[in-house]
Amino acid sequence: MTLLLRSTDTEKTPEGAATEAPAPPAPPETRTCPKCSAPLEEGQDWCLNCGEAQPGGRRVALPGKRATATVLALTTVLVGGAVAASYAALQDDTTAPNTPTQLAQAPADASQVAPPSTAVPDAGATTSEPSTAFPGDTATTTPPTDTGTTKVPSTSSIPDIPSTPSTPSTSSSDSSSSSSSSSSSTSTSTDTSKSDSTADTRTSTTKTSTTKTETEPVPIDLADDAGALYDPFKRDTAAGDPTKAFDGDPNTSFPITVPAGSQQIGAGLTVALPKLEGIREIDLKTKTPGFKIEIYATDDEDLPPDVLDTRWAHLKDVTGVGTDTDGSETVKLGAGSTKYRHVLLWFTAPPTEGSTVRISELKLLG
């Protein structure tokens, strides 16, 4: 089919007729600046030759941006100028020469004071007033740097300030007072050390004597009727006199007798103290050694009804009283820090021979 169509078109074309050539494409339209006719590229908003904004450009399409950019640029320039001016002013202040202060040195002797000079500086010169120097100060005079416009007057024109003459008597009196003060302080320290040593000696002596007193128990003064039979279980059959244990006579005694053949005494002797006392030691003598006692004490004014009462404080037990010491027994009860009102000697086991316990002498020491 394609061949037939081509042949038909060929037949329609007359022989010898010229074939028309296709028309060339039109050249692209070139943009030019309306002000200076300079060529512009596609999308160029500003003319590079005259700086004119081109119509239809993006810059022109956005009104107000050019003015904003101008304001920002001017603001930046102004701020930069202000910063530069401030820095320059600071640099001028730090590099400005300092005008030294002229100080006049006072002479050591008041007789060497020179009269004030009457020299008058030049009319065009600027005179700086000297600062006041106090007597005794070491002053130095440094002339200011000559800048060519200010003339500094000479040092001779500045009046000297007289110094106060020193008083030798004062220093000597001060020296004597200081020496006397040092001597008095030395004597005071010596006296203090002596008094301290004396006080220490007295204190040590007092401590020694106190220690000796504390290590030796002292007998407690008891009333004649301080002793009493303590027999809550009605075991005693002798009905002896308790005062015989405190009369100071070793030939007399207070007995407690139980039925013959008993293996337990079960009675005792109480001692009433004149006030609350600390008991450190009990000394007793007996004619029937070998028995056993239990020592109790109470701080109540009234005696507990029996030995099992909890108001009795158990202090110590002693077995075989007076067996190896010919009837004498010393019972140590400690430092006596606890104070009691009544002391109980509770006899439990009978003596070695018989069923009677006899107390010849009894002493309580505190």
mmCIF file of C-alpha atoms in Angstrom:
data_model
loop_
_atom_site.group_PDB
_atom_site.id
_atom_site.type_symbol
_atom_site.label_atom_id
_atom_site.label_comp_id
_atom_site.label_asym_id
_atom_site.label_seq_id
_atom_site.Cartn_x
_atom_site.Cartn_y
_atom_site.Cartn_z
ATOM 1 C CA MET A 1 0.000 0.000 0.000
ATOM 2 C CA THR A 2 2.833 2.404 0.793
ATOM 3 C CA LEU A 3 4.456 1.767 -2.554
ATOM 4 C CA LEU A 4 1.212 2.496 -4.433
ATOM 5 C CA LEU A 5 0.777 5.807 -2.603
ATOM 6 C CA ARG A 6 4.311 6.872 -3.324
ATOM 7 C CA SER A 7 3.909 5.991 -6.959
ATOM 8 C CA THR A 8 0.697 7.958 -7.204
ATOM 9 C CA ASP A 9 2.356 11.059 -5.740
ATOM 10 C CA THR A 10 5.208 10.672 -8.155
ATOM 11 C CA GLU A 11 2.931 10.532 -11.082
ATOM 12 C CA LYS A 12 1.152 13.747 -10.062
ATOM 13 C CA THR A 13 4.382 15.738 -10.012
ATOM 14 C CA PRO A 14 5.212 17.036 -13.464
ATOM 15 C CA GLU A 15 8.569 16.236 -14.779
ATOM 16 C CA GLY A 16 11.035 19.002 -14.711
ATOM 17 C CA ALA A 17 9.155 20.987 -12.051
ATOM 18 C CA ALA A 18 11.336 22.339 -9.227
ATOM 19 C CA THR A 19 10.684 21.140 -5.742
ATOM 20 C CA GLU A 20 10.007 23.975 -3.249
ATOM 21 C CA ALA A 21 12.417 24.092 -0.330
ATOM 22 C CA PRO A 22 10.990 24.475 3.216
ATOM 23 C CA ALA A 23 11.144 27.982 4.800
ATOM 24 C CA PRO A 24 13.979 28.521 7.350
ATOM 25 C CA PRO A 25 12.978 29.055 11.010
ATOM 26 C CA ALA A 26 12.644 32.627 12.229
ATOM 27 C CA PRO A 27 15.561 33.862 14.370
ATOM 28 C CA PRO A 28 14.794 34.253 18.095
ATOM 29 C CA GLU A 29 13.775 37.700 19.225
ATOM 30 C CA THR A 30 16.572 39.451 21.113
ATOM 31 C CA ARG A 31 15.721 41.624 24.179
ATOM 32 C CA THR A 32 17.347 45.057 24.429
ATOM 33 C CA CYS A 33 17.434 47.683 27.133
ATOM 34 C CA PRO A 34 14.880 50.406 26.340
ATOM 35 C CA LYS A 35 17.251 53.031 27.728
ATOM 36 C CA CYS A 36 20.652 52.196 26.204
ATOM 37 C CA SER A 37 19.635 49.431 23.703
ATOM 38 C CA ALA A 38 22.149 47.033 25.198
ATOM 39 C CA PRO A 39 21.334 43.354 24.614
ATOM 40 C CA LEU A 40 19.764 41.464 27.516
ATOM 41 C CA GLU A 41 19.807 37.801 28.351
ATOM 42 C CA GLU A 42 16.683 35.787 28.978
ATOM 43 C CA GLY A 43 15.426 36.433 32.518
ATOM 44 C CA GLN A 44 17.797 39.410 33.114
ATOM 45 C CA ASP A 45 16.172 41.940 35.441
ATOM 46 C CA TRP A 46 18.803 44.702 35.362
ATOM 47 C CA CYS A 47 20.825 46.228 32.533
ATOM 48 C CA LEU A 48 24.495 45.591 33.001
ATOM 49 C CA ASN A 49 25.372 48.687 30.961
ATOM 50 C CA CYS A 50 23.252 51.431 32.534
ATOM 51 C CA GLY A 51 21.781 49.661 35.605
ATOM 52 C CA GLU A 52 18.171 50.283 34.523
ATOM 53 C CA ALA A 53 15.526 47.898 35.815
ATOM 54 C CA GLN A 54 13.908 46.072 32.925
ATOM 55 C CA PRO A 55 10.173 46.025 32.447
ATOM 56 C CA GLY A 56 8.611 42.703 33.230
ATOM 57 C CA GLY A 57 11.524 41.730 35.522
ATOM 58 C CA ARG A 58 11.155 40.077 38.849
ATOM 59 C CA ARG A 59 12.629 43.044 40.721
ATOM 60 C CA VAL A 60 10.088 45.430 39.247
ATOM 61 C CA ALA A 61 7.280 42.953 39.902
ATOM 62 C CA LEU A 62 8.007 43.102 43.635
ATOM 63 C CA PRO A 63 7.478 46.750 44.676
ATOM 64 C CA GLY A 64 9.162 48.071 47.834
ATOM 65 C CA LYS A 65 12.075 45.637 47.933
ATOM 66 C CA ARG A 66 14.485 48.068 46.389
ATOM 67 C CA ALA A 67 13.655 50.721 48.965
ATOM 68 C CA THR A 68 13.986 48.155 51.772
ATOM 69 C CA ALA A 69 17.378 47.050 50.522
ATOM 70 C CA THR A 70 18.497 50.675 50.329
ATOM 71 C CA VAL A 71 17.398 51.368 53.902
ATOM 72 C CA LEU A 72 19.182 48.251 55.201
ATOM 73 C CA ALA A 73 22.377 49.198 53.399
ATOM 74 C CA LEU A 74 22.323 52.743 54.790
ATOM 75 C CA THR A 75 21.621 51.446 58.299
ATOM 76 C CA THR A 76 24.555 49.060 58.071
ATOM 77 C CA VAL A 77 26.837 51.884 56.942
ATOM 78 C CA LEU A 78 25.701 54.158 59.798
ATOM 79 C CA VAL A 79 26.131 51.471 62.464
ATOM 80 C CA GLY A 80 29.577 50.606 61.162
ATOM 81 C CA GLY A 81 30.566 54.266 61.246
ATOM 82 C CA ALA A 82 29.354 54.659 64.841
ATOM 83 C CA VAL A 83 31.308 51.600 65.981
ATOM 84 C CA ALA A 84 34.450 52.866 64.259
ATOM 85 C CA ALA A 85 34.082 56.304 65.872
ATOM 86 C CA SER A 86 33.617 54.787 69.350
ATOM 87 C CA TYR A 87 36.696 52.604 68.952
ATOM 88 C CA ALA A 88 38.740 55.589 67.804
ATOM 89 C CA ALA A 89 37.574 57.640 70.821
ATOM 90 C CA LEU A 90 38.556 54.836 73.209
ATOM 91 C CA GLN A 91 41.945 54.550 71.574
ATOM 92 C CA ASP A 92 42.490 58.293 71.995
ATOM 93 C CA ASP A 93 41.659 58.083 75.740
ATOM 94 C CA THR A 94 44.025 55.173 76.395
ATOM 95 C CA THR A 95 46.905 56.665 74.430
ATOM 96 C CA ALA A 96 46.603 60.161 75.948
ATOM 97 C CA PRO A 97 49.719 60.981 78.015
ATOM 98 C CA ASN A 98 49.180 61.067 81.769
ATOM 99 C CA THR A 99 50.287 64.298 83.351
ATOM 100 C CA PRO A 100 52.555 63.331 86.262
ATOM 101 C CA THR A 101 52.024 64.899 89.652
ATOM 102 C CA GLN A 102 54.893 66.924 90.944
ATOM 103 C CA LEU A 103 55.696 66.277 94.582
ATOM 104 C CA ALA A 104 58.148 68.394 96.504
ATOM 105 C CA GLN A 105 60.456 66.647 98.933
ATOM 106 C CA ALA A 106 60.512 68.304 102.326
ATOM 107 C CA PRO A 107 63.907 68.945 103.894
ATOM 108 C CA ALA A 108 64.862 67.056 107.032
ATOM 109 C CA ASP A 109 65.589 70.238 109.005
ATOM 110 C CA ALA A 110 63.178 73.147 109.373
ATOM 111 C CA SER A 111 66.098 75.628 109.131
ATOM 112 C CA GLN A 112 66.809 74.509 105.569
ATOM 113 C CA VAL A 113 63.371 75.572 104.319
ATOM 114 C CA ALA A 114 63.859 77.842 101.322
ATOM 115 C CA PRO A 115 61.603 80.888 100.958
ATOM 116 C CA PRO A 116 58.947 80.604 98.306
ATOM 117 C CA SER A 117 60.160 81.647 94.896
ATOM 118 C CA THR A 118 58.716 84.759 93.267
ATOM 119 C CA ALA A 119 59.461 83.593 89.755
ATOM 120 C CA VAL A 120 56.560 84.229 87.431
ATOM 121 C CA PRO A 121 56.059 81.800 84.575
ATOM 122 C CA ASP A 122 55.544 82.959 81.026
ATOM 123 C CA ALA A 123 52.233 84.502 80.186
ATOM 124 C CA GLY A 124 51.510 81.925 77.508
ATOM 125 C CA ALA A 125 52.457 78.965 79.654
ATOM 126 C CA THR A 126 50.027 76.812 81.512
ATOM 127 C CA THR A 127 51.101 76.044 85.073
ATOM 128 C CA SER A 128 49.947 72.845 86.765
ATOM 129 C CA GLU A 129 49.481 73.147 90.527
ATOM 130 C CA PRO A 130 51.709 70.820 92.560
ATOM 131 C CA SER A 131 49.999 68.355 94.860
ATOM 132 C CA THR A 132 50.483 68.625 98.608
ATOM 133 C CA ALA A 133 53.223 66.344 99.980
ATOM 134 C CA PHE A 134 53.071 65.259 103.618
ATOM 135 C CA PRO A 135 56.176 65.445 105.828
ATOM 136 C CA GLY A 136 58.243 62.294 105.752
ATOM 137 C CA ASP A 137 57.021 61.153 102.321
ATOM 138 C CA THR A 138 59.595 60.351 99.674
ATOM 139 C CA ALA A 139 58.539 62.313 96.616
ATOM 140 C CA THR A 140 59.811 62.323 93.089
ATOM 141 C CA THR A 141 59.363 65.064 90.531
ATOM 142 C CA THR A 142 58.822 63.914 86.964
ATOM 143 C CA PRO A 143 58.331 66.668 84.374
ATOM 144 C CA PRO A 144 55.507 66.080 81.911
ATOM 145 C CA THR A 145 56.164 65.351 78.282
ATOM 146 C CA ASP A 146 56.684 68.544 76.291
ATOM 147 C CA THR A 147 54.087 68.618 73.548
ATOM 148 C CA GLY A 148 55.297 71.916 72.175
ATOM 149 C CA THR A 149 52.335 73.968 73.298
ATOM 150 C CA THR A 150 52.535 73.852 77.121
ATOM 151 C CA LYS A 151 55.492 75.047 79.162
ATOM 152 C CA VAL A 152 56.009 73.527 82.614
ATOM 153 C CA PRO A 153 57.518 75.866 85.223
ATOM 154 C CA SER A 154 60.791 74.875 86.802
ATOM 155 C CA THR A 155 60.902 73.012 90.078
ATOM 156 C CA SER A 156 62.543 75.958 91.822
ATOM 157 C CA SER A 157 59.345 77.971 91.478
ATOM 158 C CA ILE A 158 57.366 75.429 93.596
ATOM 159 C CA PRO A 159 57.522 76.262 97.323
ATOM 160 C CA ASP A 160 58.823 73.517 99.571
ATOM 161 C CA ILE A 161 56.691 72.305 102.442
ATOM 162 C CA PRO A 162 58.499 72.254 105.771
ATOM 163 C CA SER A 163 58.465 68.996 107.669
ATOM 164 C CA THR A 164 57.661 68.702 111.335
ATOM 165 C CA PRO A 165 60.882 68.330 113.324
ATOM 166 C CA SER A 166 61.104 65.104 115.239
ATOM 167 C CA THR A 167 61.198 65.228 119.030
ATOM 168 C CA PRO A 168 64.010 63.080 120.467
ATOM 169 C CA SER A 169 62.508 63.158 123.949
ATOM 170 C CA THR A 170 59.340 61.477 122.732
ATOM 171 C CA SER A 171 61.218 58.599 121.150
ATOM 172 C CA SER A 172 63.347 58.159 124.244
ATOM 173 C CA SER A 173 60.260 58.214 126.436
ATOM 174 C CA ASP A 174 58.625 55.728 124.106
ATOM 175 C CA SER A 175 61.692 53.528 124.313
ATOM 176 C CA SER A 176 61.727 53.743 128.091
ATOM 177 C CA SER A 177 57.991 53.061 128.276
ATOM 178 C CA SER A 178 58.346 50.104 125.908
ATOM 179 C CA SER A 179 61.269 48.740 127.920
ATOM 180 C CA SER A 180 59.332 49.213 131.143
ATOM 181 C CA SER A 181 56.317 47.568 129.549
ATOM 182 C CA SER A 182 58.441 44.629 128.411
ATOM 183 C CA SER A 183 60.027 44.325 131.848
ATOM 184 C CA SER A 184 56.632 44.526 133.527
ATOM 185 C CA SER A 185 55.228 41.939 131.113
ATOM 186 C CA THR A 186 58.249 39.728 131.818
ATOM 187 C CA SER A 187 57.771 40.059 135.556
ATOM 188 C CA THR A 188 54.052 39.476 135.141
ATOM 189 C CA SER A 189 54.650 36.336 133.085
ATOM 190 C CA THR A 190 57.178 35.160 135.690
ATOM 191 C CA ASP A 191 54.721 35.789 138.508
ATOM 192 C CA THR A 192 51.997 34.079 136.519
ATOM 193 C CA SER A 193 54.180 31.055 135.882
ATOM 194 C CA LYS A 194 55.101 30.946 139.567
ATOM 195 C CA SER A 195 51.474 31.221 140.615
ATOM 196 C CA ASP A 196 50.523 28.559 138.049
ATOM 197 C CA SER A 197 53.227 26.213 139.314
ATOM 198 C CA THR A 198 52.136 26.869 142.900
ATOM 199 C CA ALA A 199 48.507 26.266 141.953
ATOM 200 C CA ASP A 200 49.488 23.050 140.155
ATOM 201 C CA THR A 201 51.443 21.912 143.227
ATOM 202 C CA ARG A 202 48.499 22.680 145.493
ATOM 203 C CA THR A 203 46.125 20.937 143.103
ATOM 204 C CA SER A 204 48.313 17.849 142.908
ATOM 205 C CA THR A 205 48.622 17.811 146.703
ATOM 206 C CA THR A 206 44.863 18.173 147.061
ATOM 207 C CA LYS A 207 44.276 15.405 144.539
ATOM 208 C CA THR A 208 46.729 13.143 146.335
ATOM 209 C CA SER A 209 45.155 13.763 149.705
ATOM 210 C CA THR A 210 41.676 13.306 148.248
ATOM 211 C CA THR A 211 42.711 10.064 146.618
ATOM 212 C CA LYS A 212 44.092 8.779 149.879
ATOM 213 C CA THR A 213 40.870 9.748 151.647
ATOM 214 C CA GLU A 214 38.742 8.034 149.016
ATOM 215 C CA THR A 215 40.715 4.774 149.223
ATOM 216 C CA GLU A 216 40.142 4.474 152.950
ATOM 217 C CA PRO A 217 36.527 3.732 153.931
ATOM 218 C CA VAL A 218 35.238 5.687 156.905
ATOM 219 C CA PRO A 219 33.052 4.073 159.620
ATOM 220 C CA ILE A 220 29.459 5.278 159.628
ATOM 221 C CA ASP A 221 28.125 6.576 162.953
ATOM 222 C CA LEU A 222 25.162 4.425 163.952
ATOM 223 C CA ALA A 223 22.577 4.954 166.650
ATOM 224 C CA ASP A 224 22.435 2.626 169.654
ATOM 225 C CA ASP A 225 19.187 1.120 168.410
ATOM 226 C CA ALA A 226 20.293 0.870 164.751
ATOM 227 C CA GLY A 227 20.255 -2.969 164.815
ATOM 228 C CA ALA A 228 17.097 -5.107 164.791
ATOM 229 C CA LEU A 229 16.176 -8.757 164.347
ATOM 230 C CA TYR A 230 14.698 -9.529 160.899
ATOM 231 C CA ASP A 231 12.696 -12.760 161.255
ATOM 232 C CA PRO A 232 9.720 -12.801 158.833
ATOM 233 C CA PHE A 233 9.459 -16.620 159.065
ATOM 234 C CA LYS A 234 9.688 -16.809 162.914
ATOM 235 C CA ARG A 235 12.821 -18.959 162.985
ATOM 236 C CA ASP A 236 14.727 -17.384 165.944
ATOM 237 C CA THR A 237 14.235 -18.925 169.367
ATOM 238 C CA ALA A 238 16.960 -17.075 171.315
ATOM 239 C CA ALA A 239 15.431 -13.588 171.563
ATOM 240 C CA GLY A 240 18.825 -11.877 171.854
ATOM 241 C CA ASP A 241 19.626 -8.154 172.122
ATOM 242 C CA PRO A 242 20.736 -6.618 168.745
ATOM 243 C CA THR A 243 22.502 -3.694 170.484
ATOM 244 C CA LYS A 244 25.206 -6.105 171.672
ATOM 245 C CA ALA A 245 26.541 -6.151 168.117
ATOM 246 C CA PHE A 246 27.312 -2.386 168.241
ATOM 247 C CA ASP A 247 28.490 -1.820 171.829
ATOM 248 C CA GLY A 248 32.202 -2.097 171.037
ATOM 249 C CA ASP A 249 32.714 -5.013 173.433
ATOM 250 C CA PRO A 250 33.897 -8.201 171.671
ATOM 251 C CA ASN A 251 32.906 -10.316 174.694
ATOM 252 C CA THR A 252 29.201 -9.608 174.144
ATOM 253 C CA SER A 253 27.256 -10.783 171.092
ATOM 254 C CA PHE A 254 23.877 -10.873 169.392
ATOM 255 C CA PRO A 255 22.672 -14.477 168.842
ATOM 256 C CA ILE A 256 20.198 -16.046 166.443
ATOM 257 C CA THR A 257 19.257 -19.624 167.338
ATOM 258 C CA VAL A 258 17.154 -22.059 165.314
ATOM 259 C CA PRO A 259 15.930 -25.542 166.254
ATOM 260 C CA ALA A 260 18.688 -28.134 166.634
ATOM 261 C CA GLY A 261 19.572 -30.020 163.498
ATOM 262 C CA SER A 262 18.228 -27.328 161.143
ATOM 263 C CA GLN A 263 20.067 -27.012 157.850
ATOM 264 C CA GLN A 264 19.007 -23.384 157.394
ATOM 265 C CA ILE A 265 18.934 -20.343 159.649
ATOM 266 C CA GLY A 266 16.382 -18.244 157.683
ATOM 267 C CA ALA A 267 16.675 -15.041 159.784
ATOM 268 C CA GLY A 268 18.823 -11.921 159.818
ATOM 269 C CA LEU A 269 19.999 -8.646 161.333
ATOM 270 C CA THR A 270 19.039 -5.254 159.870
ATOM 271 C CA VAL A 271 21.014 -2.018 160.344
ATOM 272 C CA ALA A 272 19.267 1.339 159.983
ATOM 273 C CA LEU A 273 21.483 4.103 158.579
ATOM 274 C CA PRO A 274 20.997 7.706 159.806
ATOM 275 C CA LYS A 275 20.443 8.832 156.178
ATOM 276 C CA LEU A 276 20.970 7.590 152.692
ATOM 277 C CA GLU A 277 24.583 6.370 152.660
ATOM 278 C CA GLY A 278 26.862 4.576 150.251
ATOM 279 C CA ILE A 279 28.176 1.316 151.759
ATOM 280 C CA ARG A 280 31.709 0.353 150.735
ATOM 281 C CA GLU A 281 32.658 -2.208 153.361
ATOM 282 C CA ILE A 282 31.270 -4.354 156.228
ATOM 283 C CA ASP A 283 33.516 -5.525 159.080
ATOM 284 C CA LEU A 284 32.243 -8.137 161.551
ATOM 285 C CA LYS A 285 33.488 -10.497 164.214
ATOM 286 C CA THR A 286 31.841 -13.734 165.314
ATOM 287 C CA LYS A 287 32.319 -16.474 167.915
ATOM 288 C CA THR A 288 30.621 -19.068 165.659
ATOM 289 C CA PRO A 289 32.540 -19.074 162.343
ATOM 290 C CA GLY A 290 31.588 -21.080 159.277
ATOM 291 C CA PHE A 291 28.074 -19.781 158.574
ATOM 292 C CA LYS A 292 26.884 -18.216 155.315
ATOM 293 C CA ILE A 293 25.321 -14.781 154.837
ATOM 294 C CA GLU A 294 23.606 -12.922 152.025
ATOM 295 C CA ILE A 295 23.840 -9.105 152.095
ATOM 296 C CA TYR A 296 20.908 -6.974 150.925
ATOM 297 C CA ALA A 297 20.093 -3.250 151.046
ATOM 298 C CA THR A 298 17.154 -0.948 150.338
ATOM 299 C CA ASP A 299 16.633 2.786 149.979
ATOM 300 C CA ASP A 300 13.088 2.699 151.400
ATOM 301 C CA GLU A 301 12.351 4.240 154.769
ATOM 302 C CA ASP A 302 10.326 1.169 155.782
ATOM 303 C CA LEU A 303 11.675 -2.372 155.775
ATOM 304 C CA PRO A 304 10.231 -4.732 153.138
ATOM 305 C CA PRO A 305 8.093 -7.468 154.727
ATOM 306 C CA ASP A 306 10.353 -10.394 153.749
ATOM 307 C CA VAL A 307 13.624 -11.162 152.029
ATOM 308 C CA LEU A 308 11.873 -12.111 148.794
ATOM 309 C CA ASP A 309 10.561 -8.561 148.305
ATOM 310 C CA THR A 310 11.934 -6.897 145.159
ATOM 311 C CA ARG A 311 12.761 -3.712 147.079
ATOM 312 C CA TRP A 312 15.752 -5.513 148.553
ATOM 313 C CA ALA A 313 18.871 -5.116 146.391
ATOM 314 C CA HIS A 314 21.165 -8.148 146.546
ATOM 315 C CA LEU A 315 24.754 -6.939 147.115
ATOM 316 C CA LYS A 316 26.916 -9.970 147.902
ATOM 317 C CA ASP A 317 27.133 -13.551 149.318
ATOM 318 C CA VAL A 318 29.809 -14.736 151.753
ATOM 319 C CA THR A 319 30.400 -18.403 152.612
ATOM 320 C CA GLY A 320 32.374 -19.695 155.617
ATOM 321 C CA VAL A 321 32.443 -16.398 157.510
ATOM 322 C CA GLY A 322 35.501 -16.075 159.801
ATOM 323 C CA THR A 323 36.710 -19.637 159.223
ATOM 324 C CA ASP A 324 40.301 -18.791 158.274
ATOM 325 C CA THR A 325 40.593 -15.401 160.037
ATOM 326 C CA ASP A 326 39.849 -16.323 163.647
ATOM 327 C CA GLY A 327 36.248 -15.149 163.473
ATOM 328 C CA SER A 328 36.921 -11.802 161.614
ATOM 329 C CA GLU A 329 35.481 -11.036 158.205
ATOM 330 C CA THR A 330 35.808 -7.993 155.907
ATOM 331 C CA VAL A 331 33.308 -7.760 153.074
ATOM 332 C CA LYS A 332 34.103 -5.307 150.223
ATOM 333 C CA LEU A 333 30.993 -3.917 148.531
ATOM 334 C CA GLY A 334 32.498 -1.598 145.905
ATOM 335 C CA ALA A 335 32.761 2.186 145.534
ATOM 336 C CA GLY A 336 29.577 2.939 147.449
ATOM 337 C CA SER A 337 28.111 5.061 144.673
ATOM 338 C CA THR A 338 24.577 3.793 145.392
ATOM 339 C CA LYS A 339 23.028 5.069 148.594
ATOM 340 C CA TYR A 340 20.828 2.994 150.899
ATOM 341 C CA ARG A 341 18.731 3.476 154.028
ATOM 342 C CA HIS A 342 18.782 -0.084 155.467
ATOM 343 C CA VAL A 343 21.274 -2.979 155.257
ATOM 344 C CA LEU A 344 20.323 -6.633 155.886
ATOM 345 C CA LEU A 345 22.633 -9.481 156.913
ATOM 346 C CA TRP A 346 20.587 -12.564 156.039
ATOM 347 C CA PHE A 347 21.938 -15.777 157.581
ATOM 348 C CA THR A 348 21.266 -18.886 155.523
ATOM 349 C CA ALA A 349 23.523 -21.855 156.354
ATOM 350 C CA PRO A 350 24.282 -22.504 160.068
ATOM 351 C CA PRO A 351 27.850 -22.351 161.475
ATOM 352 C CA THR A 352 30.295 -25.246 161.498
ATOM 353 C CA GLU A 353 29.155 -26.329 164.959
ATOM 354 C CA GLY A 354 25.665 -25.976 166.389
ATOM 355 C CA SER A 355 22.626 -24.033 165.190
ATOM 356 C CA THR A 356 23.377 -20.597 166.730
ATOM 357 C CA VAL A 357 24.943 -17.606 164.912
ATOM 358 C CA ARG A 358 26.612 -14.982 167.088
ATOM 359 C CA ILE A 359 27.677 -11.476 165.968
ATOM 360 C CA SER A 360 30.135 -9.922 168.436
ATOM 361 C CA GLU A 361 30.960 -6.694 166.536
ATOM 362 C CA LEU A 362 29.535 -5.124 163.384
ATOM 363 C CA LYS A 363 30.738 -1.995 161.532
ATOM 364 C CA LEU A 364 29.522 -0.400 158.320
ATOM 365 C CA LEU A 365 31.981 1.791 156.372
ATOM 366 C CA GLY A 366 31.191 4.220 153.616
#
